[in-house]
Structures are given as structure tokens and as C-alpha cells.
JSON list of C-alpha atoms in Angstrom, two decimals:
[
{"chain": "Q", "resi": 292, "resn": "MET", "atom": "CA", "xyz": [18.04, -16.36, -8.66]},
{"chain": "Q", "resi": 293, "resn": "SER", "atom": "CA", "xyz": [14.97, -16.63, -11.28]},
{"chain": "Q", "resi": 294, "resn": "LEU", "atom": "CA", "xyz": [16.31, -13.58, -12.70]},
{"chain": "Q", "resi": 295, "resn": "LEU", "atom": "CA", "xyz": [20.07, -15.00, -12.70]},
{"chain": "Q", "resi": 296, "resn": "ILE", "atom": "CA", "xyz": [19.08, -17.74, -14.62]},
{"chain": "Q", "resi": 297, "resn": "THR", "atom": "CA", "xyz": [15.69, -16.14, -17.10]},
{"chain": "Q", "resi": 298, "resn": "PRO", "atom": "CA", "xyz": [15.92, -16.12, -20.32]},
{"chain": "Q", "resi": 299, "resn": "THR", "atom": "CA", "xyz": [16.35, -12.08, -21.37]},
{"chain": "Q", "resi": 300, "resn": "ARG", "atom": "CA", "xyz": [12.96, -10.88, -23.55]},
{"chain": "Q", "resi": 301, "resn": "LEU", "atom": "CA", "xyz": [10.90, -12.44, -20.04]},
{"chain": "Q", "resi": 302, "resn": "LEU", "atom": "CA", "xyz": [13.81, -10.57, -18.19]},
{"chain": "Q", "resi": 303, "resn": "PRO", "atom": "CA", "xyz": [11.18, -7.25, -17.62]},
{"chain": "Q", "resi": 304, "resn": "VAL", "atom": "CA", "xyz": [8.62, -9.72, -16.57]},
{"chain": "Q", "resi": 305, "resn": "LEU", "atom": "CA", "xyz": [10.52, -11.89, -14.09]},
{"chain": "Q", "resi": 306, "resn": "ALA", "atom": "CA", "xyz": [11.44, -7.86, -12.76]},
{"chain": "Q", "resi": 307, "resn": "THR", "atom": "CA", "xyz": [7.81, -6.35, -11.98]},
{"chain": "Q", "resi": 308, "resn": "LEU", "atom": "CA", "xyz": [6.83, -9.90, -11.23]},
{"chain": "Q", "resi": 309, "resn": "GLY", "atom": "CA", "xyz": [9.41, -9.26, -8.45]},
{"chain": "Q", "resi": 310, "resn": "THR", "atom": "CA", "xyz": [8.86, -5.35, -8.19]},
{"chain": "Q", "resi": 311, "resn": "LEU", "atom": "CA", "xyz": [5.06, -5.96, -7.07]},
{"chain": "Q", "resi": 312, "resn": "PHE", "atom": "CA", "xyz": [5.90, -9.00, -4.31]},
{"chain": "Q", "resi": 313, "resn": "ALA", "atom": "CA", "xyz": [8.61, -6.26, -3.37]},
{"chain": "Q", "resi": 314, "resn": "ALA", "atom": "CA", "xyz": [6.34, -4.00, -2.81]},
{"chain": "Q", "resi": 315, "resn": "GLY", "atom": "CA", "xyz": [3.79, -6.00, -1.37]},
{"chain": "Q", "resi": 316, "resn": "THR", "atom": "CA", "xyz": [5.55, -7.33, 1.51]},
{"chain": "Q", "resi": 317, "resn": "LEU", "atom": "CA", "xyz": [6.71, -3.51, 2.44]},
{"chain": "Q", "resi": 318, "resn": "VAL", "atom": "CA", "xyz": [3.14, -2.17, 1.19]},
{"chain": "Q", "resi": 319, "resn": "ALA", "atom": "CA", "xyz": [1.96, -5.59, 4.08]},
{"chain": "Q", "resi": 320, "resn": "LEU", "atom": "CA", "xyz": [4.93, -4.14, 6.97]},
{"chain": "Q", "resi": 321, "resn": "ILE", "atom": "CA", "xyz": [3.33, -1.21, 6.70]},
{"chain": "Q", "resi": 322, "resn": "VAL", "atom": "CA", "xyz": [0.27, -1.71, 7.25]},
{"chain": "Q", "resi": 323, "resn": "SER", "atom": "CA", "xyz": [0.94, -3.84, 9.82]},
{"chain": "Q", "resi": 324, "resn": "LEU", "atom": "CA", "xyz": [3.75, -0.22, 11.47]},
{"chain": "Q", "resi": 325, "resn": "THR", "atom": "CA", "xyz": [0.04, 1.18, 11.85]},
{"chain": "Q", "resi": 326, "resn": "SER", "atom": "CA", "xyz": [-2.48, -0.59, 11.68]},
{"chain": "Q", "resi": 327, "resn": "GLY", "atom": "CA", "xyz": [-2.34, -3.74, 12.25]},
{"chain": "Q", "resi": 328, "resn": "LEU", "atom": "CA", "xyz": [-2.23, -6.77, 10.32]},
{"chain": "Q", "resi": 329, "resn": "PHE", "atom": "CA", "xyz": [-4.19, -10.03, 10.59]},
{"chain": "Q", "resi": 330, "resn": "GLY", "atom": "CA", "xyz": [-4.29, -9.40, 14.09]},
{"chain": "Q", "resi": 331, "resn": "PHE", "atom": "CA", "xyz": [-0.73, -7.98, 14.23]},
{"chain": "Q", "resi": 332, "resn": "GLN", "atom": "CA", "xyz": [1.37, -5.23, 15.52]},
{"chain": "Q", "resi": 333, "resn": "GLU", "atom": "CA", "xyz": [4.89, -4.01, 14.77]},
{"chain": "Q", "resi": 334, "resn": "THR", "atom": "CA", "xyz": [6.69, -1.78, 16.46]},
{"chain": "Q", "resi": 335, "resn": "LEU", "atom": "CA", "xyz": [10.27, 0.31, 15.23]},
{"chain": "Q", "resi": 336, "resn": "ASP", "atom": "CA", "xyz": [11.48, -0.68, 18.02]},
{"chain": "Q", "resi": 337, "resn": "ALA", "atom": "CA", "xyz": [10.97, -5.24, 17.00]},
{"chain": "Q", "resi": 338, "resn": "ASN", "atom": "CA", "xyz": [14.57, -6.66, 15.82]},
{"chain": "Q", "resi": 339, "resn": "LEU", "atom": "CA", "xyz": [14.70, -5.80, 11.81]},
{"chain": "Q", "resi": 340, "resn": "VAL", "atom": "CA", "xyz": [11.91, -4.07, 11.58]},
{"chain": "Q", "resi": 341, "resn": "LYS", "atom": "CA", "xyz": [14.21, -0.79, 10.49]},
{"chain": "Q", "resi": 342, "resn": "PRO", "atom": "CA", "xyz": [16.53, -2.55, 8.24]},
{"chain": "Q", "resi": 343, "resn": "THR", "atom": "CA", "xyz": [14.03, -5.13, 6.20]},
{"chain": "Q", "resi": 344, "resn": "LEU", "atom": "CA", "xyz": [12.06, -1.87, 5.59]},
{"chain": "Q", "resi": 345, "resn": "ALA", "atom": "CA", "xyz": [15.39, -0.34, 3.83]},
{"chain": "Q", "resi": 346, "resn": "VAL", "atom": "CA", "xyz": [15.77, -3.48, 2.02]},
{"chain": "Q", "resi": 347, "resn": "GLU", "atom": "CA", "xyz": [12.28, -3.79, 0.75]},
{"chain": "Q", "resi": 348, "resn": "ALA", "atom": "CA", "xyz": [12.00, -0.06, -0.84]},
{"chain": "Q", "resi": 349, "resn": "ALA", "atom": "CA", "xyz": [15.73, -0.65, -2.01]},
{"chain": "Q", "resi": 350, "resn": "GLY", "atom": "CA", "xyz": [14.79, -4.20, -4.01]},
{"chain": "Q", "resi": 351, "resn": "CYS", "atom": "CA", "xyz": [11.53, -1.97, -5.33]},
{"chain": "Q", "resi": 352, "resn": "VAL", "atom": "CA", "xyz": [13.78, 0.18, -6.34]},
{"chain": "Q", "resi": 353, "resn": "LEU", "atom": "CA", "xyz": [16.26, -1.66, -8.31]},
{"chain": "Q", "resi": 354, "resn": "LEU", "atom": "CA", "xyz": [13.88, -3.92, -9.27]},
{"chain": "Q", "resi": 355, "resn": "VAL", "atom": "CA", "xyz": [12.28, -0.91, -11.48]},
{"chain": "Q", "resi": 356, "resn": "ALA", "atom": "CA", "xyz": [15.85, -0.10, -12.55]},
{"chain": "Q", "resi": 357, "resn": "LEU", "atom": "CA", "xyz": [16.02, -3.41, -14.04]},
{"chain": "Q", "resi": 358, "resn": "ALA", "atom": "CA", "xyz": [12.31, -3.38, -15.33]},
{"chain": "Q", "resi": 359, "resn": "LEU", "atom": "CA", "xyz": [12.73, -1.26, -17.34]},
{"chain": "Q", "resi": 360, "resn": "LEU", "atom": "CA", "xyz": [16.10, -0.78, -18.69]},
{"chain": "Q", "resi": 361, "resn": "SER", "atom": "CA", "xyz": [15.37, -4.20, -19.69]},
{"chain": "Q", "resi": 362, "resn": "ARG", "atom": "CA", "xyz": [12.42, -3.31, -21.79]},
{"chain": "Q", "resi": 363, "resn": "ARG", "atom": "CA", "xyz": [14.63, -1.00, -23.33]},
{"chain": "Q", "resi": 364, "resn": "GLY", "atom": "CA", "xyz": [16.96, -2.87, -24.72]},
{"chain": "Q", "resi": 365, "resn": "ARG", "atom": "CA", "xyz": [19.36, -1.73, -23.03]},
{"chain": "Q", "resi": 366, "resn": "MET", "atom": "CA", "xyz": [20.34, -5.57, -21.41]}
]
């Protein structure tokens, strides 16, 4: 939501912070799938794990693109 109302000059900063947040949640899910995280072990068979992986990865890609484009002044 904050990306919709942010001033243009702050867009690269917010897009970068959003990318870091999305990447962090994606990494946490992957760690939880592989070795466990805070005592929790996820499996790919669990509800919404596969869609979450796809949405988080797509969010990372789109936010990186937004950050790069807004830094170059194309937005």
C-alpha cells in the first residue's frame, strides 16, 4: 500500500525495503522447508506452500525491477 502513495523520490528506497522483506520471508520459508525454523518443519505438501513460493518469488522480481527503474528515473 505504501508504494501507491509514496512520493516519487522515495520510491527506490521503499521498493528496496519491500524487496528485502519479501526475500527474507522467502528465505525463511525455504529454511523451514529444508532444515526447520524455530522448531517448525514445513513440507511441500502443506496447504499454500507452493503458491506462497511463487508469489514471494514474483514479488521479489517485480520489486527489484521497480527499484531499478525508479532509480534510473524512468518512472
